[in-house]
Short mmCIF file of C-alpha atoms and ligand atoms in Angstrom, two decimals:
data_model
loop_
_atom_site.label_atom_id
_atom_site.label_comp_id
_atom_site.label_asym_id
_atom_site.label_seq_id
_atom_site.Cartn_x
_atom_site.Cartn_y
_atom_site.Cartn_z
CA MET F 285 0.00 0.00 0.00
CA ASN F 286 1.31 3.49 -0.92
CA THR F 287 0.36 6.52 1.17
CA VAL F 288 1.19 10.20 0.61
CA LEU F 289 1.68 12.31 3.73
CA ASP F 290 2.98 15.80 4.57
CA THR F 291 5.17 15.51 7.67
CA VAL F 292 6.07 12.24 9.37
CA VAL F 293 7.50 12.41 12.90
CA ILE F 294 9.53 9.27 13.64
CA GLY F 295 9.44 8.44 17.35
CA GLY F 296 6.79 9.16 19.98
CA GLY F 297 9.10 9.88 22.91
CA ALA F 298 9.33 13.34 24.51
CA MET F 299 10.87 15.13 21.53
CA GLY F 300 8.71 13.59 18.78
CA SER F 301 5.55 14.23 20.80
CA ALA F 302 6.50 17.88 21.35
CA ALA F 303 7.36 18.35 17.67
CA ALA F 304 3.99 16.87 16.66
CA TRP F 305 2.18 19.27 19.02
CA GLU F 306 4.07 22.32 17.74
CA LEU F 307 3.69 21.41 14.04
CA ALA F 308 -0.02 20.67 14.47
CA ARG F 309 -0.44 24.04 16.19
CA ARG F 310 1.01 25.62 13.03
CA GLY F 311 -1.53 23.80 10.85
CA ARG F 312 0.85 21.17 9.41
CA GLN F 313 -0.59 17.75 8.59
CA VAL F 314 1.41 15.55 10.95
CA THR F 315 1.65 11.77 11.29
CA LEU F 316 3.64 10.50 14.25
CA VAL F 317 4.80 6.86 14.11
CA GLU F 318 6.07 5.04 17.21
CA GLN F 319 7.36 1.46 17.18
CA PHE F 320 6.09 0.61 20.66
CA GLY F 321 2.84 1.25 22.56
CA PRO F 322 1.83 4.27 24.70
CA GLY F 323 3.80 4.53 27.96
CA HIS F 324 6.47 1.99 26.93
CA LYS F 325 9.64 1.72 29.05
CA PHE F 326 12.19 0.87 26.36
CA GLY F 327 13.54 4.38 25.66
CA ALA F 328 14.36 7.56 27.60
CA SER F 329 11.00 9.24 28.30
CA HIS F 330 9.19 7.01 30.79
CA GLY F 331 8.60 7.47 34.50
CA ALA F 332 6.90 10.08 36.69
CA THR F 333 9.81 12.48 37.30
CA ARG F 334 12.54 14.47 35.59
CA ASN F 335 14.28 17.47 37.07
CA PHE F 336 13.75 20.89 35.60
CA ASN F 337 17.22 21.85 36.82
CA PRO F 338 18.07 25.48 35.84
CA GLY F 339 21.80 24.83 36.55
CA TYR F 340 23.19 26.18 33.24
CA HIS F 341 25.31 29.18 32.26
CA GLN F 342 25.77 28.64 28.50
CA PRO F 343 23.64 31.45 26.91
CA ASP F 344 21.65 29.27 24.48
CA TYR F 345 20.59 26.90 27.25
CA VAL F 346 19.80 29.78 29.64
CA ALA F 347 17.52 31.32 26.99
CA MET F 348 15.88 27.91 26.47
CA LEU F 349 15.25 27.60 30.23
CA ALA F 350 13.24 30.84 30.28
CA GLU F 351 11.31 29.84 27.15
CA GLY F 352 10.81 26.36 28.57
CA LEU F 353 9.17 27.65 31.75
CA ALA F 354 6.71 29.66 29.62
CA LEU F 355 5.96 26.75 27.25
CA TRP F 356 5.41 24.23 30.06
CA ASP F 357 2.93 26.74 31.49
CA GLU F 358 1.21 26.92 28.11
CA LEU F 359 1.02 23.15 27.85
CA GLU F 360 -0.42 22.97 31.38
CA GLN F 361 -3.06 25.57 30.41
CA GLU F 362 -3.98 23.79 27.18
CA SER F 363 -4.01 20.29 28.71
CA GLY F 364 -5.52 21.21 32.09
CA GLU F 365 -2.81 19.10 33.77
CA GLN F 366 -0.10 19.98 36.27
CA LEU F 367 3.15 18.87 34.65
CA LEU F 368 5.79 20.85 36.59
CA ALA F 369 5.86 20.56 40.39
CA ARG F 370 7.84 23.61 41.57
CA THR F 371 9.73 22.07 44.46
CA GLY F 372 12.85 24.13 43.71
CA ILE F 373 16.26 22.71 42.79
CA VAL F 374 19.36 22.78 44.99
CA ASN F 375 22.81 22.24 43.45
CA HIS F 376 25.70 21.80 45.83
CA GLY F 377 29.32 20.71 46.16
CA PRO F 378 32.72 22.09 45.15
CA GLY F 379 32.14 21.44 41.43
CA GLY F 380 29.37 22.49 39.02
CA ASP F 381 30.36 26.10 38.09
CA LEU F 382 27.76 27.35 40.57
CA GLN F 383 29.04 30.95 40.60
CA GLU F 384 28.75 31.19 36.79
CA VAL F 385 25.31 29.56 36.92
CA ALA F 386 24.06 32.03 39.55
CA ALA F 387 25.30 35.01 37.52
CA ALA F 388 23.80 33.73 34.25
CA LEU F 389 20.40 32.93 35.79
CA THR F 390 20.17 36.24 37.62
CA GLY F 391 20.97 37.98 34.32
CA ALA F 392 18.09 36.08 32.69
CA GLY F 393 15.61 36.84 35.47
CA ILE F 394 15.57 33.28 36.83
CA SER F 395 15.89 33.17 40.62
CA ALA F 396 19.08 31.82 42.16
CA GLU F 397 20.45 32.33 45.70
CA PHE F 398 23.36 30.90 47.64
CA LEU F 399 22.49 29.38 51.01
CA ASP F 400 24.60 28.42 53.96
CA PRO F 401 24.90 24.58 54.04
CA ALA F 402 23.63 24.45 57.64
CA GLU F 403 20.58 26.52 56.77
CA ALA F 404 19.93 24.34 53.73
CA GLY F 405 20.23 21.27 55.94
CA GLU F 406 17.52 22.62 58.21
CA ARG F 407 15.16 23.30 55.29
CA TRP F 408 15.79 19.96 53.57
CA ARG F 409 16.91 17.58 56.29
CA GLY F 410 16.84 14.53 54.01
CA ILE F 411 20.02 15.82 52.32
CA ARG F 412 23.49 16.50 53.76
CA PHE F 413 24.84 19.60 52.01
CA ASP F 414 28.39 20.13 50.83
CA GLN F 415 30.35 23.41 50.86
CA GLN F 416 28.45 25.76 48.48
CA VAL F 417 24.68 25.50 47.99
CA LEU F 418 22.79 27.18 45.13
CA HIS F 419 19.00 27.26 45.48
CA MET F 420 16.88 27.82 42.32
CA PRO F 421 13.21 28.10 43.36
CA ASP F 422 11.88 28.14 39.75
CA GLY F 423 13.05 24.57 39.22
CA GLY F 424 11.17 21.39 40.08
CA GLN F 425 9.98 18.04 38.69
CA LEU F 426 8.32 17.35 35.37
CA ASN F 427 6.13 14.28 34.84
CA PRO F 428 6.88 12.44 31.56
CA ASP F 429 4.07 9.90 32.07
CA ALA F 430 1.60 12.82 32.00
CA ALA F 431 3.42 15.10 29.55
CA LEU F 432 3.76 12.69 26.60
CA PRO F 433 0.04 11.79 26.45
CA ALA F 434 -0.77 15.51 26.84
CA PHE F 435 1.39 16.48 23.84
CA GLN F 436 -0.09 13.66 21.76
CA ARG F 437 -3.69 14.34 22.82
CA LEU F 438 -3.39 18.05 21.98
CA ALA F 439 -1.70 17.29 18.66
CA THR F 440 -4.52 14.87 17.79
CA ALA F 441 -7.08 17.53 18.72
CA ARG F 442 -5.44 19.72 16.07
CA GLY F 443 -5.62 17.04 13.38
CA ALA F 444 -2.42 15.05 13.89
CA GLU F 445 -2.47 11.25 13.55
CA ILE F 446 -0.59 9.23 16.18
CA ARG F 447 0.26 5.65 15.17
CA HIS F 448 1.69 3.41 17.90
CA HIS F 449 3.11 -0.07 17.16
CA THR F 450 4.32 1.25 13.80
CA LYS F 451 8.03 0.95 13.01
CA VAL F 452 10.04 2.66 10.26
CA VAL F 453 12.07 -0.16 8.72
CA ASP F 454 13.36 1.66 5.64
CA PHE F 455 14.16 5.29 4.93
CA LEU F 456 15.00 6.91 1.59
CA VAL F 457 15.73 10.61 1.12
CA PHE F 458 15.19 12.57 -2.08
CA ASP F 459 15.61 16.28 -2.83
CA ASP F 460 11.88 16.85 -2.57
CA GLY F 461 10.92 14.42 0.15
CA VAL F 462 11.32 11.06 1.81
CA ARG F 463 10.05 7.53 1.35
CA LEU F 464 9.54 5.38 4.40
CA VAL F 465 8.59 1.74 4.76
CA LEU F 466 6.42 1.17 7.84
CA GLU F 467 5.73 -2.13 9.55
CA SER F 468 2.77 -2.68 11.84
CA ALA F 469 0.20 -5.35 12.64
CA ALA F 470 -1.63 -4.18 9.49
CA GLY F 471 1.39 -5.20 7.38
CA THR F 472 3.94 -3.24 5.37
CA GLU F 473 3.16 0.22 4.02
CA VAL F 474 5.19 2.53 1.81
CA VAL F 475 4.80 6.20 2.66
CA THR F 476 6.05 9.19 0.71
CA ALA F 477 6.16 12.51 2.56
CA ALA F 478 7.41 16.05 2.04
CA GLN F 479 9.39 15.90 5.28
CA ALA F 480 10.45 13.62 8.09
CA VAL F 481 11.31 14.66 11.65
CA ALA F 482 13.70 12.04 13.06
CA THR F 483 13.37 11.95 16.87
CA ALA F 484 14.29 8.31 17.40
CA GLY F 485 16.33 8.63 20.62
CA GLY F 486 18.76 5.73 21.12
CA TRP F 487 17.76 4.32 17.71
CA THR F 488 18.75 7.48 15.78
CA GLN F 489 22.09 6.21 14.44
CA LYS F 490 20.42 2.95 13.29
CA LEU F 491 17.56 4.84 11.63
CA LEU F 492 19.78 7.30 9.78
CA ALA F 493 22.14 4.50 8.71
CA ARG F 494 19.22 3.11 6.66
CA VAL F 495 19.45 6.20 4.38
CA PRO F 496 21.68 5.28 1.39
CA GLY F 497 24.84 7.38 1.78
CA GLY F 498 23.84 8.02 5.39
CA VAL F 499 23.13 11.34 7.13
CA ARG F 500 26.19 12.83 8.88
CA ILE F 501 25.64 13.74 12.55
CA PRO F 502 27.97 13.63 15.59
CA LYS F 503 28.61 10.11 16.88
CA LEU F 504 25.95 9.09 19.40
CA ARG F 505 26.77 6.87 22.41
CA VAL F 506 23.77 4.96 23.79
CA THR F 507 24.11 3.92 27.41
CA GLN F 508 21.88 2.03 29.83
CA GLU F 509 21.52 4.28 32.89
CA GLN F 510 20.46 2.94 36.28
CA PRO F 511 19.26 5.37 38.92
CA ALA F 512 17.28 3.97 41.83
CA HIS F 513 14.34 4.95 44.00
CA PHE F 514 15.35 4.74 47.65
CA ARG F 515 12.70 4.24 50.30
CA VAL F 516 11.94 7.42 52.30
CA ALA F 517 13.14 6.98 55.89
CA ASP F 518 12.08 10.42 57.17
CA ALA F 519 8.43 10.94 56.24
CA ASP F 520 8.42 14.59 57.32
CA ALA F 521 11.43 15.69 55.30
CA VAL F 522 10.71 18.09 52.41
CA TRP F 523 12.57 17.36 49.18
CA PRO F 524 13.76 19.70 46.43
CA GLY F 525 15.37 18.30 43.30
CA PHE F 526 19.14 18.15 43.79
CA ASN F 527 22.46 17.83 41.99
CA HIS F 528 25.72 17.15 43.80
CA TYR F 529 29.00 18.01 42.08
CA PRO F 530 32.10 16.33 43.56
CA GLY F 531 35.56 17.79 44.02
CA PRO F 532 38.57 16.32 42.16
CA ASP F 533 39.65 14.39 45.27
CA TYR F 534 36.27 12.73 46.00
CA GLN F 535 36.65 8.91 46.15
CA GLY F 536 34.25 6.30 44.78
CA TRP F 537 32.21 8.68 42.62
CA TYR F 538 31.33 7.83 39.02
CA SER F 539 29.99 11.28 38.17
CA PRO F 540 27.89 14.08 39.70
CA VAL F 541 24.71 12.74 41.36
CA TYR F 542 21.22 13.96 40.49
CA GLY F 543 18.06 13.28 42.44
CA MET F 544 14.48 14.14 43.26
CA GLN F 545 11.39 12.82 45.04
CA THR F 546 8.99 10.73 42.95
CA PRO F 547 5.69 10.77 44.84
CA GLY F 548 4.73 7.27 45.93
CA GLU F 549 7.99 5.75 44.67
CA GLY F 550 10.71 7.25 46.86
CA ILE F 551 13.80 9.40 46.38
CA LYS F 552 15.45 8.92 42.99
CA ALA F 553 19.23 9.24 42.85
CA GLY F 554 21.55 8.41 39.99
CA TRP F 555 24.97 8.74 38.38
CA HIS F 556 24.99 10.74 35.14
CA GLY F 557 25.93 9.22 31.81
CA VAL F 558 28.24 6.43 33.01
CA GLY F 559 26.11 3.35 32.28
CA PRO F 560 27.29 0.53 29.96
CA VAL F 561 27.16 1.21 26.20
CA VAL F 562 24.25 -0.76 24.73
CA ASP F 563 22.39 -1.57 21.53
CA PRO F 564 18.89 -0.24 22.32
CA ASP F 565 17.39 -3.42 20.79
CA ARG F 566 19.55 -5.76 22.91
CA ARG F 567 19.37 -4.54 26.51
CA ASP F 568 19.26 -6.60 29.72
CA PHE F 569 17.61 -3.85 31.81
CA LEU F 570 19.74 -5.03 34.77
CA PRO F 571 21.74 -2.67 37.01
CA GLU F 572 25.54 -2.85 36.94
CA GLN F 573 26.33 -4.04 40.49
CA LYS F 574 29.46 -1.96 41.24
CA GLN F 575 27.75 1.30 40.29
CA LEU F 576 24.69 0.31 42.30
CA ALA F 577 26.78 -0.40 45.41
CA ALA F 578 28.52 2.97 44.98
CA LEU F 579 25.13 4.66 44.69
CA GLN F 580 24.04 3.03 47.97
CA ASP F 581 27.27 4.30 49.57
CA TYR F 582 26.42 7.75 48.28
CA ALA F 583 22.94 7.55 49.82
CA ARG F 584 24.40 6.27 53.10
CA GLN F 585 26.76 9.27 53.29
CA TRP F 586 24.78 12.13 51.77
CA LEU F 587 21.03 11.27 51.97
CA PRO F 588 20.13 10.81 55.64
CA GLY F 589 16.43 10.96 54.70
CA VAL F 590 16.44 7.63 52.85
CA ASP F 591 17.04 3.94 53.62
CA PRO F 592 20.11 3.09 51.48
CA ASP F 593 19.36 -0.63 51.67
CA SER F 594 15.78 -0.43 50.43
CA PHE F 595 15.50 0.61 46.78
CA GLU F 596 14.04 -0.10 43.36
CA ALA F 597 16.44 0.09 40.41
CA ILE F 598 15.34 1.93 37.24
CA SER F 599 16.59 1.34 33.67
CA CYS F 600 16.60 3.99 30.96
CA THR F 601 18.75 5.09 27.99
CA TYR F 602 20.91 8.14 27.43
CA THR F 603 21.95 9.08 23.89
CA THR F 604 25.03 11.23 24.30
CA THR F 605 27.01 13.37 21.83
CA PRO F 606 30.76 13.94 22.29
CA ASP F 607 30.18 17.51 23.59
CA GLU F 608 26.86 16.67 25.34
CA ASP F 609 25.09 19.35 23.23
CA PHE F 610 21.96 18.32 21.35
CA VAL F 611 21.71 17.76 17.57
CA LEU F 612 18.94 20.03 16.23
CA ASP F 613 19.30 20.54 12.51
CA ARG F 614 17.76 20.05 9.07
CA ILE F 615 19.40 18.22 6.17
CA GLY F 616 17.24 18.55 3.07
CA PRO F 617 13.76 17.15 3.86
CA VAL F 618 14.97 15.56 7.11
CA VAL F 619 14.80 17.42 10.43
CA ILE F 620 16.83 15.79 13.24
CA GLY F 621 16.37 15.99 17.00
CA ALA F 622 18.84 13.71 18.79
CA GLY F 623 21.67 13.37 21.31
CA PHE F 624 19.90 14.83 24.35
CA SER F 625 22.69 13.44 26.49
CA GLY F 626 20.65 12.87 29.63
CA HIS F 627 19.54 16.49 30.06
CA GLY F 628 16.87 17.06 27.42
CA PHE F 629 13.54 16.60 29.16
CA LYS F 630 13.33 20.05 30.73
CA PHE F 631 13.72 21.58 27.26
CA THR F 632 11.14 19.32 25.53
CA PRO F 633 8.63 21.97 24.40
CA VAL F 634 11.47 24.27 23.31
CA VAL F 635 13.00 21.44 21.27
CA GLY F 636 9.53 20.94 19.74
CA ARG F 637 9.47 24.64 18.82
CA ILE F 638 13.00 24.52 17.32
CA LEU F 639 12.23 21.37 15.28
CA ALA F 640 9.01 22.97 13.97
CA ASP F 641 10.96 26.13 13.08
CA LEU F 642 13.45 23.98 11.14
CA ALA F 643 10.66 22.09 9.37
CA THR F 644 8.82 25.28 8.39
CA GLY F 645 11.99 27.24 7.58
CA THR F 646 11.03 29.85 10.21
CA ARG F 647 14.51 30.19 11.77
CA PRO F 648 17.70 28.13 12.20
CA ALA F 649 18.63 26.40 15.43
CA PRO F 650 21.41 27.86 17.60
CA ALA F 651 24.83 27.04 16.09
CA ILE F 652 25.88 24.82 19.01
CA PHE F 653 23.26 22.26 17.90
CA ARG F 654 24.39 22.03 14.25
CA ALA F 655 24.86 18.48 12.95
CA SER F 656 28.02 19.43 11.04
CA ARG F 657 29.85 20.89 14.09
C1 LIG R 1512 17.51 7.86 33.92
C2 LIG R 1512 17.29 9.16 33.21
C3 LIG R 1512 17.15 10.32 33.95
C4 LIG R 1512 16.97 11.55 33.30
N1 LIG R 1512 16.81 12.67 34.06
C5 LIG R 1512 16.60 13.85 33.44
C6 LIG R 1512 16.34 15.02 34.22
O1 LIG R 1512 16.28 14.97 35.45
N2 LIG R 1512 16.13 16.20 33.56
C7 LIG R 1512 16.15 16.29 32.18
O2 LIG R 1512 15.98 17.39 31.65
N3 LIG R 1512 16.38 15.18 31.42
C8 LIG R 1512 16.59 13.99 32.01
N4 LIG R 1512 16.77 12.86 31.26
C9 LIG R 1512 16.86 12.97 29.79
C10 LIG R 1512 15.52 12.90 29.09
O3 LIG R 1512 14.67 11.95 29.69
C11 LIG R 1512 15.76 12.62 27.61
O4 LIG R 1512 16.63 13.61 27.10
C12 LIG R 1512 14.50 12.59 26.77
O5 LIG R 1512 13.53 11.79 27.35
C13 LIG R 1512 14.84 12.10 25.35
O6 LIG R 1512 13.67 11.96 24.61
P1 LIG R 1512 13.69 11.39 23.12
O7 LIG R 1512 12.33 11.66 22.57
O8 LIG R 1512 14.88 11.91 22.39
O9 LIG R 1512 13.99 9.82 23.28
P2 LIG R 1512 13.01 8.58 23.51
O10 LIG R 1512 12.06 8.83 24.60
O11 LIG R 1512 13.87 7.39 23.63
O12 LIG R 1512 12.13 8.51 22.16
C14 LIG R 1512 12.55 7.96 20.96
C15 LIG R 1512 11.36 7.15 20.45
O13 LIG R 1512 11.60 6.78 19.08
C16 LIG R 1512 11.03 5.50 18.89
N5 LIG R 1512 11.65 4.91 17.68
C17 LIG R 1512 12.98 4.68 17.51
N6 LIG R 1512 13.22 4.13 16.29
C18 LIG R 1512 11.99 4.02 15.68
C19 LIG R 1512 11.57 3.52 14.40
N7 LIG R 1512 12.43 3.03 13.52
N8 LIG R 1512 10.23 3.57 14.11
C20 LIG R 1512 9.33 4.08 15.01
N9 LIG R 1512 9.67 4.55 16.24
C21 LIG R 1512 10.98 4.54 16.56
C22 LIG R 1512 11.38 4.75 20.18
O14 LIG R 1512 10.58 3.62 20.37
C23 LIG R 1512 11.16 5.85 21.23
O15 LIG R 1512 9.86 5.83 21.76
C24 LIG R 1512 16.96 11.61 31.87
C25 LIG R 1512 17.07 10.43 31.12
C26 LIG R 1512 17.24 9.22 31.78
C27 LIG R 1512 17.39 8.00 30.96
#
C-alpha cells in the first residue's frame, strides 16, 4: 500500500511528541509513528519524574530555560494538567560552576540564591549539604508519564495522527521528500512525505544508517543508565530536586549525582551518563552491580532521609554526543532531534518549537546544535 503524507515524525518519545504538538499548532498535517505502545519503558521518556534543573550558564541553554518555563505553562493551560511541580532545585558541592550559573540565571531573570549549608540542611533535612549550595526556586519536577500523552492528545485535537506499534524499517531521502517503509500489525506500508522529523532517541544512528549514503551527525553513544528509587526513611522531610558536584579528590564517585522525590515511589538518585554502552534493541535492563553499590554508599553518606538498603532500580537510555550538546538541525527534507545526552527533558517543548521552526523554515537552530559541528 502506498500513502502520501505531509510531515512524518519518527518516534513518539518526549521530543517527537512535542514536535507533533508544535507542528499541528502551526496547521501542518502531521503523522507520528512510534514502534512501541503508549507509555512503553524501552527508551528515555518514561517514569513520573525528571528534574527541571536550571543549573546552566551557557547562553543558548539559559535562553531555552526561560522559554521552557513559559511553554510548560502553556502546555499545562492547554491540557488542564499539572506537569511541573515547583519544588525548587538545589545544586551543591565544590564542582558544578555554581558561581557562573548564579550570575547567568540572575541575568536572565531566573531566581538563584546561595544558602549556607547548615541553613539548607535545616530546610531539607533529608540531604546532607556540601560546601556551596545554590538554590533555584523556579526549578522542580516534570512528569513524563503525564506530559507525553498531553502532547499527543493536543496534537490529535489539532488534526495530527498518532500511530503506535508502527516501526520505520526503511528510509530513503530525495531532494523533494522522503520515502519510508512502515511495519505494523496491518502489514507493510510505503509512505512518501514532504518531510520527516527524526526523533528516534537511542535508535537514531540505526535509523539514519538506513538512508543510502547516510546522514552525517555527531557520533551518538547509547548507554543504559540505572538510577534507583530509595525508600523514604524520614516521612516529614521536604525534598527539592538536587544535583551534587564532587571535588577532584572525592573517592568512589562515578559522576555528579542527580536526584528528586517521585511521589509514591521514593527518592530517585543516579549517576549521570556512566552506564554501559548498549544496543537499544539488545538490553538486559539489569543494574551494573558496582555502580549500584557505589550509589548506595552515596545515599548512606549524603542522603540521611532515605534507607540506602531499600530501593528499586530503574533502567533507561541516554543518547550522548561527544560535547553533550543536542543535535537540532535540518538536512534537506529531514529534520533531526537527537543526542539529548541525559539532560533534554526540561527543554522538551522548546525542542519541539526549534524542530518545527526547522521544518517550516522559520529560523535556524542555535549554532551549538548544528549536525556538522
Ligand atoms: C535515567 C534518566 C534520567 C533523566 N533525568 C533527566 C532530568 O532529570 N532532567 C532532564 O531534563 N532530562 C533527564 N533525562 C533525559 C531525558 O529523559 C531525555 O533527554 C528525553 O527523554 C529524550 O527523549 P527522546 O524523545 O529523544 O527519546 P526517547 O524517549 O527514547 O524517544 C525515541 C522514540 O523513538 C522510537 N523509535 C525509535 N526508532 C523508531 C523507528 N524506527 N520507528 C518508530 N519509532 C521509533 C522509540 O521507540 C522511542 O519511543 C533523563 C534520562 C534518563 C534516561
